[in-house]
PDB file of C-alpha atoms in Angstrom:
ATOM      1  CA  UNK A  19      33.042   2.684 -24.463  1.00  0.00           C
ATOM      2  CA  UNK A  20      31.556   4.680 -27.344  1.00  0.00           C
ATOM      3  CA  UNK A  21      29.203   7.667 -27.499  1.00  0.00           C
ATOM      4  CA  UNK A  22      26.304   7.320 -29.944  1.00  0.00           C
ATOM      5  CA  UNK A  23      25.226  10.983 -29.926  1.00  0.00           C
ATOM      6  CA  UNK A  24      27.450  14.038 -29.508  1.00  0.00           C
ATOM      7  CA  UNK A  25      27.620  17.424 -31.218  1.00  0.00           C
ATOM      8  CA  UNK A  26      30.226  19.869 -32.432  1.00  0.00           C
ATOM      9  CA  UNK A  27      29.804  23.625 -32.825  1.00  0.00           C
ATOM     10  CA  UNK A  28      27.842  26.495 -31.274  1.00  0.00           C
ATOM     11  CA  UNK A  29      24.304  26.102 -29.943  1.00  0.00           C
ATOM     12  CA  UNK A  30      22.196  29.263 -30.126  1.00  0.00           C
ATOM     13  CA  UNK A  31      20.433  28.825 -26.786  1.00  0.00           C
ATOM     14  CA  UNK A  32      23.287  27.884 -24.489  1.00  0.00           C
ATOM     15  CA  UNK A  33      26.993  28.556 -24.078  1.00  0.00           C
ATOM     16  CA  UNK A  34      28.859  25.295 -24.602  1.00  0.00           C
ATOM     17  CA  UNK A  35      32.323  24.439 -23.334  1.00  0.00           C
ATOM     18  CA  UNK A  36      33.481  22.686 -26.517  1.00  0.00           C
ATOM     19  CA  UNK A  37      32.706  24.471 -29.774  1.00  0.00           C
ATOM     20  CA  UNK A  38      35.514  22.903 -31.781  1.00  0.00           C
ATOM     21  CA  UNK A  39      36.068  19.238 -32.519  1.00  0.00           C
ATOM     22  CA  UNK A  40      39.420  19.026 -30.736  1.00  0.00           C
ATOM     23  CA  UNK A  41      37.857  20.510 -27.592  1.00  0.00           C
ATOM     24  CA  UNK A  42      34.986  18.036 -27.752  1.00  0.00           C
ATOM     25  CA  UNK A  43      37.329  15.090 -28.273  1.00  0.00           C
ATOM     26  CA  UNK A  44      39.338  16.177 -25.236  1.00  0.00           C
ATOM     27  CA  UNK A  45      36.189  16.231 -23.079  1.00  0.00           C
ATOM     28  CA  UNK A  46      35.006  12.842 -24.334  1.00  0.00           C
ATOM     29  CA  UNK A  47      38.427  11.275 -23.783  1.00  0.00           C
ATOM     30  CA  UNK A  48      38.491  12.688 -20.266  1.00  0.00           C
ATOM     31  CA  UNK A  49      35.182  10.918 -19.617  1.00  0.00           C
ATOM     32  CA  UNK A  50      36.748   7.617 -20.662  1.00  0.00           C
ATOM     33  CA  UNK A  51      35.276   7.290 -24.153  1.00  0.00           C
ATOM     34  CA  UNK A  52      37.177   5.727 -27.055  1.00  0.00           C
ATOM     35  CA  UNK A  53      35.083   7.214 -29.854  1.00  0.00           C
ATOM     36  CA  UNK A  54      31.851   9.002 -30.704  1.00  0.00           C
ATOM     37  CA  UNK A  55      29.259   9.572 -33.407  1.00  0.00           C
ATOM     38  CA  UNK A  56      29.303  13.350 -33.809  1.00  0.00           C
ATOM     39  CA  UNK A  57      27.048  15.779 -35.706  1.00  0.00           C
ATOM     40  CA  UNK A  58      27.377  19.525 -36.455  1.00  0.00           C
ATOM     41  CA  UNK A  59      24.937  21.260 -34.126  1.00  0.00           C
ATOM     42  CA  UNK A  60      24.708  24.449 -36.223  1.00  0.00           C
ATOM     43  CA  UNK A  61      23.050  22.422 -39.012  1.00  0.00           C
ATOM     44  CA  UNK A  62      19.897  22.224 -36.885  1.00  0.00           C
ATOM     45  CA  UNK A  63      19.072  25.935 -36.982  1.00  0.00           C
ATOM     46  CA  UNK A  64      20.704  27.037 -40.235  1.00  0.00           C
ATOM     47  CA  UNK A  65      18.333  27.563 -43.203  1.00  0.00           C
ATOM     48  CA  UNK A  66      20.002  24.546 -44.812  1.00  0.00           C
ATOM     49  CA  UNK A  67      22.486  22.115 -43.260  1.00  0.00           C
ATOM     50  CA  UNK A  68      25.311  21.973 -45.773  1.00  0.00           C
ATOM     51  CA  UNK A  69      27.322  24.992 -44.598  1.00  0.00           C
ATOM     52  CA  UNK A  70      27.658  23.342 -41.191  1.00  0.00           C
ATOM     53  CA  UNK A  71      28.208  19.884 -42.705  1.00  0.00           C
ATOM     54  CA  UNK A  72      31.053  21.155 -44.905  1.00  0.00           C
ATOM     55  CA  UNK A  73      32.809  22.891 -42.022  1.00  0.00           C
ATOM     56  CA  UNK A  74      32.360  19.868 -39.786  1.00  0.00           C
ATOM     57  CA  UNK A  75      33.680  17.328 -42.299  1.00  0.00           C
ATOM     58  CA  UNK A  76      36.666  19.572 -42.988  1.00  0.00           C
ATOM     59  CA  UNK A  77      37.350  19.723 -39.243  1.00  0.00           C
ATOM     60  CA  UNK A  78      37.057  15.919 -39.007  1.00  0.00           C
ATOM     61  CA  UNK A  79      39.546  15.572 -41.857  1.00  0.00           C
ATOM     62  CA  UNK A  80      42.001  17.925 -40.149  1.00  0.00           C
ATOM     63  CA  UNK A  81      41.823  15.920 -36.916  1.00  0.00           C
ATOM     64  CA  UNK A  82      42.291  12.663 -38.826  1.00  0.00           C
ATOM     65  CA  UNK A  83      45.281  14.121 -40.672  1.00  0.00           C
ATOM     66  CA  UNK A  84      46.851  15.271 -37.407  1.00  0.00           C
ATOM     67  CA  UNK A  85      46.441  11.779 -35.969  1.00  0.00           C
ATOM     68  CA  UNK A  86      47.931  10.166 -39.084  1.00  0.00           C
ATOM     69  CA  UNK A  87      50.870  12.581 -39.069  1.00  0.00           C
ATOM     70  CA  UNK A  88      51.643  11.756 -35.467  1.00  0.00           C
ATOM     71  CA  UNK A  89      50.901  15.234 -34.134  1.00  0.00           C
ATOM     72  CA  UNK A  90      48.041  13.851 -32.045  1.00  0.00           C
ATOM     73  CA  UNK A  91      48.573  11.775 -28.915  1.00  0.00           C
ATOM     74  CA  UNK A  92      48.432   8.206 -30.243  1.00  0.00           C
ATOM     75  CA  UNK A  93      48.330   6.783 -26.719  1.00  0.00           C
ATOM     76  CA  UNK A  94      44.920   8.381 -26.360  1.00  0.00           C
ATOM     77  CA  UNK A  95      43.593   7.744 -29.860  1.00  0.00           C
ATOM     78  CA  UNK A  96      39.950   8.662 -30.380  1.00  0.00           C
ATOM     79  CA  UNK A  97      37.694   7.462 -33.204  1.00  0.00           C
ATOM     80  CA  UNK A  98      35.433  10.114 -34.743  1.00  0.00           C
ATOM     81  CA  UNK A  99      32.393   8.803 -36.619  1.00  0.00           C
ATOM     82  CA  UNK A 100      30.999  11.769 -38.607  1.00  0.00           C
ATOM     83  CA  UNK A 101      27.194  11.924 -38.747  1.00  0.00           C
ATOM     84  CA  UNK A 102      26.143  14.775 -41.062  1.00  0.00           C
ATOM     85  CA  UNK A 103      22.678  16.332 -40.897  1.00  0.00           C
ATOM     86  CA  UNK A 104      20.237  15.908 -43.786  1.00  0.00           C
ATOM     87  CA  UNK A 105      16.999  17.879 -44.188  1.00  0.00           C
ATOM     88  CA  UNK A 106      14.592  15.911 -46.420  1.00  0.00           C
ATOM     89  CA  UNK A 107      12.092  18.764 -46.194  1.00  0.00           C
ATOM     90  CA  UNK A 108      14.320  20.651 -48.646  1.00  0.00           C
ATOM     91  CA  UNK A 109      14.046  19.788 -52.323  1.00  0.00           C
ATOM     92  CA  UNK A 110      17.816  19.290 -52.609  1.00  0.00           C
ATOM     93  CA  UNK A 111      18.106  16.566 -49.950  1.00  0.00           C
ATOM     94  CA  UNK A 112      19.569  14.141 -52.486  1.00  0.00           C
ATOM     95  CA  UNK A 113      22.284  16.664 -53.324  1.00  0.00           C
ATOM     96  CA  UNK A 114      22.941  17.150 -49.597  1.00  0.00           C
ATOM     97  CA  UNK A 115      23.478  13.416 -49.145  1.00  0.00           C
ATOM     98  CA  UNK A 116      25.585  13.079 -52.288  1.00  0.00           C
ATOM     99  CA  UNK A 117      27.812  16.010 -51.323  1.00  0.00           C
ATOM    100  CA  UNK A 118      28.338  14.664 -47.797  1.00  0.00           C
ATOM    101  CA  UNK A 119      29.367  11.301 -49.219  1.00  0.00           C
ATOM    102  CA  UNK A 120      31.669  12.910 -51.788  1.00  0.00           C
ATOM    103  CA  UNK A 121      33.316  15.192 -49.221  1.00  0.00           C
ATOM    104  CA  UNK A 122      33.833  12.296 -46.837  1.00  0.00           C
ATOM    105  CA  UNK A 123      35.300  10.119 -49.576  1.00  0.00           C
ATOM    106  CA  UNK A 124      37.665  12.890 -50.655  1.00  0.00           C
ATOM    107  CA  UNK A 125      38.969  13.107 -47.089  1.00  0.00           C
ATOM    108  CA  UNK A 126      38.904   9.319 -46.557  1.00  0.00           C
ATOM    109  CA  UNK A 127      36.322   9.702 -43.829  1.00  0.00           C
ATOM    110  CA  UNK A 128      33.481   7.300 -43.049  1.00  0.00           C
ATOM    111  CA  UNK A 129      29.829   8.319 -43.094  1.00  0.00           C
ATOM    112  CA  UNK A 130      28.281   5.512 -41.036  1.00  0.00           C
ATOM    113  CA  UNK A 131      25.052   7.431 -40.372  1.00  0.00           C
ATOM    114  CA  UNK A 132      23.124  10.611 -41.039  1.00  0.00           C
ATOM    115  CA  UNK A 133      20.915  12.457 -38.573  1.00  0.00           C
ATOM    116  CA  UNK A 134      17.534  14.101 -39.070  1.00  0.00           C
ATOM    117  CA  UNK A 135      15.639  16.665 -36.963  1.00  0.00           C
ATOM    118  CA  UNK A 136      11.997  16.465 -38.133  1.00  0.00           C
ATOM    119  CA  UNK A 137      10.543  18.783 -35.488  1.00  0.00           C
ATOM    120  CA  UNK A 138      13.246  21.445 -35.894  1.00  0.00           C
ATOM    121  CA  UNK A 139      13.059  21.247 -39.696  1.00  0.00           C
ATOM    122  CA  UNK A 140       9.278  21.398 -39.852  1.00  0.00           C
ATOM    123  CA  UNK A 141       8.052  18.046 -41.139  1.00  0.00           C
ATOM    124  CA  UNK A 142       6.340  14.888 -39.940  1.00  0.00           C
ATOM    125  CA  UNK A 143       7.739  11.370 -40.030  1.00  0.00           C
ATOM    126  CA  UNK A 144       5.346  10.485 -42.875  1.00  0.00           C
ATOM    127  CA  UNK A 145       7.031  12.979 -45.245  1.00  0.00           C
ATOM    128  CA  UNK A 146       7.360  11.204 -48.638  1.00  0.00           C
ATOM    129  CA  UNK A 147      10.904  12.507 -49.085  1.00  0.00           C
ATOM    130  CA  UNK A 148      11.870  10.875 -45.783  1.00  0.00           C
ATOM    131  CA  UNK A 149      10.697   7.531 -47.142  1.00  0.00           C
ATOM    132  CA  UNK A 150      12.908   8.098 -50.179  1.00  0.00           C
ATOM    133  CA  UNK A 151      15.859   9.019 -47.952  1.00  0.00           C
ATOM    134  CA  UNK A 152      15.268   5.901 -45.851  1.00  0.00           C
ATOM    135  CA  UNK A 153      15.325   3.720 -48.958  1.00  0.00           C
ATOM    136  CA  UNK A 154      18.591   5.302 -50.109  1.00  0.00           C
ATOM    137  CA  UNK A 155      20.235   4.828 -46.715  1.00  0.00           C
ATOM    138  CA  UNK A 156      19.095   1.218 -46.417  1.00  0.00           C
ATOM    139  CA  UNK A 157      20.558   0.478 -49.845  1.00  0.00           C
ATOM    140  CA  UNK A 158      23.897   1.983 -48.767  1.00  0.00           C
ATOM    141  CA  UNK A 159      23.902   0.311 -45.344  1.00  0.00           C
ATOM    142  CA  UNK A 160      23.871   3.683 -43.555  1.00  0.00           C
ATOM    143  CA  UNK A 161      22.142   4.166 -40.200  1.00  0.00           C
ATOM    144  CA  UNK A 162      19.421   6.812 -39.812  1.00  0.00           C
ATOM    145  CA  UNK A 163      19.576   8.750 -36.523  1.00  0.00           C
ATOM    146  CA  UNK A 164      16.317  10.458 -35.522  1.00  0.00           C
ATOM    147  CA  UNK A 165      16.752  13.223 -32.942  1.00  0.00           C
ATOM    148  CA  UNK A 166      13.663  13.617 -30.746  1.00  0.00           C
ATOM    149  CA  UNK A 167      14.779  16.700 -28.825  1.00  0.00           C
ATOM    150  CA  UNK A 168      17.791  18.882 -28.079  1.00  0.00           C
ATOM    151  CA  UNK A 169      16.684  20.167 -24.678  1.00  0.00           C
ATOM    152  CA  UNK A 170      14.350  19.236 -21.874  1.00  0.00           C
ATOM    153  CA  UNK A 171      11.066  20.907 -22.822  1.00  0.00           C
ATOM    154  CA  UNK A 172      10.825  22.473 -19.359  1.00  0.00           C
ATOM    155  CA  UNK A 173      14.151  24.273 -19.763  1.00  0.00           C
ATOM    156  CA  UNK A 174      13.887  25.604 -23.305  1.00  0.00           C
ATOM    157  CA  UNK A 175      14.138  29.273 -24.181  1.00  0.00           C
ATOM    158  CA  UNK A 176      10.705  30.899 -24.128  1.00  0.00           C
ATOM    159  CA  UNK A 177      10.878  31.648 -27.872  1.00  0.00           C
ATOM    160  CA  UNK A 178      11.358  27.975 -28.786  1.00  0.00           C
ATOM    161  CA  UNK A 179       8.164  26.101 -29.609  1.00  0.00           C
ATOM    162  CA  UNK A 180       9.316  22.870 -31.220  1.00  0.00           C
ATOM    163  CA  UNK A 181       6.543  20.234 -31.243  1.00  0.00           C
ATOM    164  CA  UNK A 182       7.342  16.752 -29.937  1.00  0.00           C
ATOM    165  CA  UNK A 183       7.701  13.853 -32.348  1.00  0.00           C
ATOM    166  CA  UNK A 184       5.121  11.075 -32.243  1.00  0.00           C
ATOM    167  CA  UNK A 185       6.623   7.832 -30.941  1.00  0.00           C
ATOM    168  CA  UNK A 186       3.880   5.714 -32.610  1.00  0.00           C
ATOM    169  CA  UNK A 187       4.671   7.422 -35.917  1.00  0.00           C
ATOM    170  CA  UNK A 188       8.377   6.590 -35.555  1.00  0.00           C
ATOM    171  CA  UNK A 189       7.533   2.955 -34.836  1.00  0.00           C
ATOM    172  CA  UNK A 190       5.240   2.850 -37.876  1.00  0.00           C
ATOM    173  CA  UNK A 191       7.972   4.415 -40.023  1.00  0.00           C
ATOM    174  CA  UNK A 192      10.447   1.789 -38.838  1.00  0.00           C
ATOM    175  CA  UNK A 193       7.967  -0.913 -39.789  1.00  0.00           C
ATOM    176  CA  UNK A 194       7.802   0.470 -43.326  1.00  0.00           C
ATOM    177  CA  UNK A 195      11.607   0.256 -43.621  1.00  0.00           C
ATOM    178  CA  UNK A 196      12.612  -3.034 -41.952  1.00  0.00           C
ATOM    179  CA  UNK A 197      16.006  -3.103 -43.692  1.00  0.00           C
ATOM    180  CA  UNK A 198      16.974   0.311 -42.278  1.00  0.00           C
ATOM    181  CA  UNK A 199      18.883   0.559 -38.992  1.00  0.00           C
ATOM    182  CA  UNK A 200      17.403   3.417 -36.958  1.00  0.00           C
ATOM    183  CA  UNK A 201      18.886   5.048 -33.861  1.00  0.00           C
ATOM    184  CA  UNK A 202      16.418   7.170 -31.900  1.00  0.00           C
ATOM    185  CA  UNK A 203      18.327   9.866 -30.032  1.00  0.00           C
ATOM    186  CA  UNK A 204      17.203  11.609 -26.831  1.00  0.00           C
ATOM    187  CA  UNK A 205      14.104   9.580 -25.925  1.00  0.00           C
ATOM    188  CA  UNK A 206      12.731   9.645 -22.391  1.00  0.00           C
ATOM    189  CA  UNK A 207      12.374   6.513 -20.271  1.00  0.00           C
ATOM    190  CA  UNK A 208       8.633   6.476 -20.969  1.00  0.00           C
ATOM    191  CA  UNK A 209       9.314   6.130 -24.710  1.00  0.00           C
ATOM    192  CA  UNK A 210      11.484   3.017 -24.559  1.00  0.00           C
ATOM    193  CA  UNK A 211       8.866   0.267 -24.325  1.00  0.00           C
ATOM    194  CA  UNK A 212       7.012   1.450 -27.416  1.00  0.00           C
ATOM    195  CA  UNK A 213      10.235   1.982 -29.371  1.00  0.00           C
ATOM    196  CA  UNK A 214      11.294  -1.536 -28.396  1.00  0.00           C
ATOM    197  CA  UNK A 215       8.368  -2.917 -30.413  1.00  0.00           C
ATOM    198  CA  UNK A 216      10.226  -2.123 -33.662  1.00  0.00           C
ATOM    199  CA  UNK A 217      13.144  -4.570 -34.041  1.00  0.00           C
ATOM    200  CA  UNK A 218      15.184  -2.204 -36.236  1.00  0.00           C
ATOM    201  CA  UNK A 219      15.085   0.654 -33.698  1.00  0.00           C
ATOM    202  CA  UNK A 220      17.901   1.210 -31.193  1.00  0.00           C
ATOM    203  CA  UNK A 221      18.075   4.053 -28.664  1.00  0.00           C
ATOM    204  CA  UNK A 222      20.731   6.047 -26.841  1.00  0.00           C
ATOM    205  CA  UNK A 223      20.312   7.040 -23.203  1.00  0.00           C
ATOM    206  CA  UNK A 224      21.330  10.708 -22.937  1.00  0.00           C
ATOM    207  CA  UNK A 225      17.800  11.806 -21.872  1.00  0.00           C
ATOM    208  CA  UNK A 226      16.824   8.591 -20.059  1.00  0.00           C
ATOM    209  CA  UNK A 227      16.443   9.150 -16.308  1.00  0.00           C
ATOM    210  CA  UNK A 228      15.217   7.160 -13.292  1.00  0.00           C
ATOM    211  CA  UNK A 229      16.301   6.011  -9.850  1.00  0.00           C
ATOM    212  CA  UNK A 230      17.727   2.719 -11.113  1.00  0.00           C
ATOM    213  CA  UNK A 231      18.446   3.990 -14.585  1.00  0.00           C
ATOM    214  CA  UNK A 232      20.106   1.074 -16.322  1.00  0.00           C
ATOM    215  CA  UNK A 233      18.000  -1.591 -14.662  1.00  0.00           C
ATOM    216  CA  UNK A 234      14.798   0.259 -15.556  1.00  0.00           C
ATOM    217  CA  UNK A 235      15.942   0.938 -19.118  1.00  0.00           C
ATOM    218  CA  UNK A 236      16.693  -2.757 -19.625  1.00  0.00           C
ATOM    219  CA  UNK A 237      13.207  -3.561 -18.403  1.00  0.00           C
ATOM    220  CA  UNK A 238      11.801  -1.600 -21.358  1.00  0.00           C
ATOM    221  CA  UNK A 239      14.444  -2.037 -24.094  1.00  0.00           C
ATOM    222  CA  UNK A 240      16.462  -5.115 -25.000  1.00  0.00           C
ATOM    223  CA  UNK A 241      20.176  -4.877 -24.224  1.00  0.00           C
ATOM    224  CA  UNK A 242      21.106  -5.469 -27.858  1.00  0.00           C
ATOM    225  CA  UNK A 243      19.506  -2.135 -28.831  1.00  0.00           C
ATOM    226  CA  UNK A 244      20.540   0.164 -25.975  1.00  0.00           C
ATOM    227  CA  UNK A 245      23.521   2.518 -26.427  1.00  0.00           C
ATOM    228  CA  UNK A 246      25.512   5.057 -24.445  1.00  0.00           C
ATOM    229  CA  UNK A 247      24.887   8.666 -25.478  1.00  0.00           C
ATOM    230  CA  UNK A 248      26.278  11.819 -23.888  1.00  0.00           C
ATOM    231  CA  UNK A 249      24.566  14.667 -25.811  1.00  0.00           C
ATOM    232  CA  UNK A 250      27.871  16.497 -25.282  1.00  0.00           C
ATOM    233  CA  UNK A 251      28.714  19.317 -25.091  1.00  0.00           C
ATOM    234  CA  UNK A 252      25.173  20.375 -24.154  1.00  0.00           C
ATOM    235  CA  UNK A 253      25.324  17.740 -21.407  1.00  0.00           C
ATOM    236  CA  UNK A 254      28.355  16.757 -19.331  1.00  0.00           C
ATOM    237  CA  UNK A 255      29.939  13.663 -20.956  1.00  0.00           C
ATOM    238  CA  UNK A 256      30.673  11.942 -17.637  1.00  0.00           C
ATOM    239  CA  UNK A 257      26.944  11.771 -16.902  1.00  0.00           C
ATOM    240  CA  UNK A 258      26.256   9.781 -20.057  1.00  0.00           C
ATOM    241  CA  UNK A 259      29.121   7.432 -19.239  1.00  0.00           C
ATOM    242  CA  UNK A 260      27.854   6.960 -15.680  1.00  0.00           C
ATOM    243  CA  UNK A 261      24.450   5.829 -16.965  1.00  0.00           C
ATOM    244  CA  UNK A 262      26.035   2.711 -18.467  1.00  0.00           C
ATOM    245  CA  UNK A 263      27.439   1.929 -15.020  1.00  0.00           C
ATOM    246  CA  UNK A 264      24.378   2.922 -13.001  1.00  0.00           C
ATOM    247  CA  UNK A 265      23.523  -0.656 -12.046  1.00  0.00           C
ATOM    248  CA  UNK A 266      25.467  -3.904 -11.931  1.00  0.00           C
ATOM    249  CA  UNK A 267      24.748  -5.987 -15.045  1.00  0.00           C
ATOM    250  CA  UNK A 268      26.288  -9.048 -16.626  1.00  0.00           C
ATOM    251  CA  UNK A 269      29.555  -8.467 -18.473  1.00  0.00           C
ATOM    252  CA  UNK A 270      27.928  -9.427 -21.777  1.00  0.00           C
ATOM    253  CA  UNK A 271      25.159  -6.865 -21.301  1.00  0.00           C
ATOM    254  CA  UNK A 272      27.641  -4.126 -20.409  1.00  0.00           C
ATOM    255  CA  UNK A 273      29.706  -4.968 -23.511  1.00  0.00           C
ATOM    256  CA  UNK A 274      26.611  -4.660 -25.686  1.00  0.00           C
ATOM    257  CA  UNK A 275      25.594  -1.289 -24.275  1.00  0.00           C
ATOM    258  CA  UNK A 276      29.075   0.221 -24.115  1.00  0.00           C
ATOM    259  CA  UNK A 277      30.605  -1.029 -27.377  1.00  0.00           C
ATOM    260  CA  UNK A 278      28.991  -3.845 -29.374  1.00  0.00           C
ATOM    261  CA  UNK A 279      25.731  -2.090 -30.261  1.00  0.00           C
ATOM    262  CA  UNK A 280      27.635   1.020 -31.303  1.00  0.00           C
ATOM    263  CA  UNK A 281      29.856  -0.996 -33.623  1.00  0.00           C
ATOM    264  CA  UNK A 282      26.834  -2.658 -35.191  1.00  0.00           C
ATOM    265  CA  UNK A 283      25.346   0.725 -36.119  1.00  0.00           C
ATOM    266  CA  UNK A 284      28.510   2.719 -36.812  1.00  0.00           C
ATOM    267  CA  UNK A 285      31.623   0.579 -36.785  1.00  0.00           C
ATOM    268  CA  UNK A 286      31.178  -1.524 -39.911  1.00  0.00           C
ATOM    269  CA  UNK A 287      31.407   1.633 -42.014  1.00  0.00           C
ATOM    270  CA  UNK A 288      34.463   3.039 -40.205  1.00  0.00           C
TER     271      UNK A 288
END
């Protein structure tokens, strides 16, 4: 099983139990995961994301080197899929993307996806620079991850006033970029049916809740576009894993949700 949305680093509004990549990997392994798409959480609130991206990619390289040198436990190998953060609202977004690719290449790391935070970075989905970024990613075969939220709106710090993203706008954006694979991160159950209308949109389930979670999610979103997501370390990884096992489904459906869909979005570039 693979995790489509996890984070590494310190979050300003909550103490987390895994600030460093090795700590996060240990938690995800303990939950039974074989790999994860991970982003640097500090990049969300920094004035620009590259300081956090550089540190994160260096940390990924160190973990990969330890595994290659045999200093890591090979019997419990874990695949890290780095997902750097890009802010297209900054004029240097092309340099951000180019530097992330260059750093990853220098360390022999994959960059299967990049993640954006439109509401935290102060722009709408119709930002012209985002269209340009989408075109670049589609040409490179890189997945675009769109983070809807980092916290339940009811539990946010009183100083945080981050507006919600428009689901119809995301669907319209996806329609303008049919060749781009898009992963929407942290949607609610109520968002799934509308997101399902765009064939190039997949979703992860870290914020999806209901009594019969998996059965209800599959009623709104096709199995081929539903992924496990833990939102670790802000959420407990075992909860995200349990969502994929919340209801009995056919073996083929479970394989899609737990592994196959992840590999389609992230694995081909690893």
